[in-house]
Amino acid sequence: RRCCLLFAGREFFAAGAVMVSVSVDGTEIMTLDLNRNDDIVIESGNGQTNHLIIEDGKAFLTEASCPDKLCVRQGAISETGQSIVCLPNRVIVTIVGTK
C-alpha cells in the first residue's frame, strides 16, 4: 500500500508542475503555471506585444501586433514540448516540465 500511495502522490505533484515558459529574443522572461488561469501582455520591444491567455490547462495567444497573426492562429497548446512562435515579435511560448 505504501508503494501505491507514494506513486499516486508522485503523479499528483508531477501533473501539477507543468509550466509555460515565455521567451523574448531568446531569453526566458517568465514562467507561469499551466494549471493557473492567467492573462498576460508580453512586450517584446519597439512596441510589439502578444496577449497570452492561460485557461483550463491550455495556453494560447489571442492578439498580436505582428502583421500576419500566425501565432494567434496556431491555437491552444497544453502538452509538454508544444510551442507557439511569433517570429516577427521574437516571442516563443513553450510548455515545459517542472521548474
PDB file of C-alpha atoms in Angstrom:
ATOM      1  CA  ARG A   1       0.000   0.000   0.000  1.00  0.00           C
ATOM      2  CA  ARG A   2       2.770   2.453   0.767  1.00  0.00           C
ATOM      3  CA  CYS A   3       4.173   1.980  -2.694  1.00  0.00           C
ATOM      4  CA  CYS A   4       0.813   2.772  -4.264  1.00  0.00           C
ATOM      5  CA  LEU A   5       0.281   5.851  -2.111  1.00  0.00           C
ATOM      6  CA  LEU A   6       3.765   7.122  -2.865  1.00  0.00           C
ATOM      7  CA  PHE A   7       3.260   6.561  -6.572  1.00  0.00           C
ATOM      8  CA  ALA A   8      -0.120   8.315  -6.583  1.00  0.00           C
ATOM      9  CA  GLY A   9       1.342  11.278  -4.704  1.00  0.00           C
ATOM     10  CA  ARG A  10       4.264  11.499  -7.075  1.00  0.00           C
ATOM     11  CA  GLU A  11       1.957  11.533 -10.079  1.00  0.00           C
ATOM     12  CA  PHE A  12      -0.162  14.242  -8.475  1.00  0.00           C
ATOM     13  CA  PHE A  13       2.793  16.554  -7.908  1.00  0.00           C
ATOM     14  CA  ALA A  14       4.289  15.906 -11.343  1.00  0.00           C
ATOM     15  CA  ALA A  15       0.987  16.752 -13.037  1.00  0.00           C
ATOM     16  CA  GLY A  16       0.690  19.997 -11.052  1.00  0.00           C
ATOM     17  CA  ALA A  17       4.138  21.269 -12.028  1.00  0.00           C
ATOM     18  CA  VAL A  18       3.711  21.811 -15.773  1.00  0.00           C
ATOM     19  CA  MET A  19       4.859  25.310 -16.646  1.00  0.00           C
ATOM     20  CA  VAL A  20       4.586  27.777 -19.527  1.00  0.00           C
ATOM     21  CA  SER A  21       7.918  29.328 -20.473  1.00  0.00           C
ATOM     22  CA  VAL A  22       7.815  32.707 -22.231  1.00  0.00           C
ATOM     23  CA  SER A  23      10.918  33.816 -24.137  1.00  0.00           C
ATOM     24  CA  VAL A  24      11.592  37.058 -25.954  1.00  0.00           C
ATOM     25  CA  ASP A  25      14.547  37.303 -28.323  1.00  0.00           C
ATOM     26  CA  GLY A  26      15.931  34.011 -26.969  1.00  0.00           C
ATOM     27  CA  THR A  27      15.793  34.993 -23.281  1.00  0.00           C
ATOM     28  CA  GLU A  28      13.274  33.456 -20.897  1.00  0.00           C
ATOM     29  CA  ILE A  29      11.395  36.339 -19.303  1.00  0.00           C
ATOM     30  CA  MET A  30       8.847  34.411 -17.231  1.00  0.00           C
ATOM     31  CA  THR A  31       7.443  31.024 -16.309  1.00  0.00           C
ATOM     32  CA  LEU A  32       3.800  30.546 -15.440  1.00  0.00           C
ATOM     33  CA  ASP A  33       1.853  27.601 -14.026  1.00  0.00           C
ATOM     34  CA  LEU A  34      -0.222  25.957 -16.767  1.00  0.00           C
ATOM     35  CA  ASN A  35      -2.795  24.917 -14.169  1.00  0.00           C
ATOM     36  CA  ARG A  36      -3.414  28.500 -13.004  1.00  0.00           C
ATOM     37  CA  ASN A  37      -5.511  30.813 -15.188  1.00  0.00           C
ATOM     38  CA  ASP A  38      -3.631  33.946 -16.218  1.00  0.00           C
ATOM     39  CA  ASP A  39      -3.856  36.880 -18.628  1.00  0.00           C
ATOM     40  CA  ILE A  40      -0.516  38.404 -19.692  1.00  0.00           C
ATOM     41  CA  VAL A  41       0.593  41.008 -22.214  1.00  0.00           C
ATOM     42  CA  ILE A  42       4.079  40.149 -23.472  1.00  0.00           C
ATOM     43  CA  GLU A  43       6.126  43.168 -24.563  1.00  0.00           C
ATOM     44  CA  SER A  44       8.979  42.431 -26.926  1.00  0.00           C
ATOM     45  CA  GLY A  45      10.483  45.801 -27.718  1.00  0.00           C
ATOM     46  CA  ASN A  46       9.683  48.501 -30.287  1.00  0.00           C
ATOM     47  CA  GLY A  47       6.101  48.488 -29.011  1.00  0.00           C
ATOM     48  CA  GLN A  48       5.463  44.886 -30.131  1.00  0.00           C
ATOM     49  CA  THR A  49       3.016  42.887 -27.985  1.00  0.00           C
ATOM     50  CA  ASN A  50       1.394  39.463 -27.726  1.00  0.00           C
ATOM     51  CA  HIS A  51      -1.595  38.715 -25.496  1.00  0.00           C
ATOM     52  CA  LEU A  52      -1.197  35.335 -23.725  1.00  0.00           C
ATOM     53  CA  ILE A  53      -4.090  33.579 -22.003  1.00  0.00           C
ATOM     54  CA  ILE A  54      -3.675  30.522 -19.769  1.00  0.00           C
ATOM     55  CA  GLU A  55      -7.042  28.943 -19.123  1.00  0.00           C
ATOM     56  CA  ASP A  56      -8.248  25.445 -18.204  1.00  0.00           C
ATOM     57  CA  GLY A  57      -4.780  23.916 -18.642  1.00  0.00           C
ATOM     58  CA  LYS A  58      -4.159  25.450 -22.085  1.00  0.00           C
ATOM     59  CA  ALA A  59      -2.085  28.394 -23.275  1.00  0.00           C
ATOM     60  CA  PHE A  60      -2.909  30.459 -26.346  1.00  0.00           C
ATOM     61  CA  LEU A  61      -2.364  33.886 -27.890  1.00  0.00           C
ATOM     62  CA  THR A  62      -5.476  35.962 -28.540  1.00  0.00           C
ATOM     63  CA  GLU A  63      -3.860  39.076 -30.031  1.00  0.00           C
ATOM     64  CA  ALA A  64      -0.525  40.063 -31.527  1.00  0.00           C
ATOM     65  CA  SER A  65       0.910  43.214 -33.053  1.00  0.00           C
ATOM     66  CA  CYS A  66       2.662  41.218 -35.798  1.00  0.00           C
ATOM     67  CA  PRO A  67       1.345  41.624 -39.359  1.00  0.00           C
ATOM     68  CA  ASP A  68       0.433  38.001 -40.174  1.00  0.00           C
ATOM     69  CA  LYS A  69      -1.068  36.807 -36.827  1.00  0.00           C
ATOM     70  CA  LEU A  70       0.152  33.233 -37.458  1.00  0.00           C
ATOM     71  CA  CYS A  71       0.914  32.917 -33.747  1.00  0.00           C
ATOM     72  CA  VAL A  72      -2.731  33.604 -32.887  1.00  0.00           C
ATOM     73  CA  ARG A  73      -3.930  31.080 -35.478  1.00  0.00           C
ATOM     74  CA  GLN A  74      -1.656  28.348 -34.052  1.00  0.00           C
ATOM     75  CA  GLY A  75      -4.322  27.728 -31.404  1.00  0.00           C
ATOM     76  CA  ALA A  76      -4.002  26.392 -27.864  1.00  0.00           C
ATOM     77  CA  ILE A  77      -1.154  24.260 -26.533  1.00  0.00           C
ATOM     78  CA  SER A  78      -1.274  22.020 -23.466  1.00  0.00           C
ATOM     79  CA  GLU A  79       1.312  19.230 -23.831  1.00  0.00           C
ATOM     80  CA  THR A  80       4.969  19.340 -22.774  1.00  0.00           C
ATOM     81  CA  GLY A  81       7.154  20.329 -25.715  1.00  0.00           C
ATOM     82  CA  GLN A  82       4.480  22.219 -27.656  1.00  0.00           C
ATOM     83  CA  SER A  83       5.230  25.836 -28.616  1.00  0.00           C
ATOM     84  CA  ILE A  84       3.630  28.913 -30.070  1.00  0.00           C
ATOM     85  CA  VAL A  85       6.080  31.051 -32.041  1.00  0.00           C
ATOM     86  CA  CYS A  86       5.731  34.671 -33.141  1.00  0.00           C
ATOM     87  CA  LEU A  87       8.752  35.279 -35.379  1.00  0.00           C
ATOM     88  CA  PRO A  88       8.150  38.992 -36.081  1.00  0.00           C
ATOM     89  CA  ASN A  89       7.914  39.765 -32.340  1.00  0.00           C
ATOM     90  CA  ARG A  90      10.623  37.210 -31.390  1.00  0.00           C
ATOM     91  CA  VAL A  91       8.280  35.558 -28.835  1.00  0.00           C
ATOM     92  CA  ILE A  92       8.178  31.842 -28.022  1.00  0.00           C
ATOM     93  CA  VAL A  93       5.666  30.305 -25.605  1.00  0.00           C
ATOM     94  CA  THR A  94       6.540  26.699 -24.681  1.00  0.00           C
ATOM     95  CA  ILE A  95       5.011  24.081 -22.389  1.00  0.00           C
ATOM     96  CA  VAL A  96       7.793  22.697 -20.189  1.00  0.00           C
ATOM     97  CA  GLY A  97       8.013  20.199 -17.351  1.00  0.00           C
ATOM     98  CA  THR A  98       8.715  21.067 -13.734  1.00  0.00           C
ATOM     99  CA  LYS A  99      10.624  24.203 -12.830  1.00  0.00           C
TER     100      LYS A  99
END
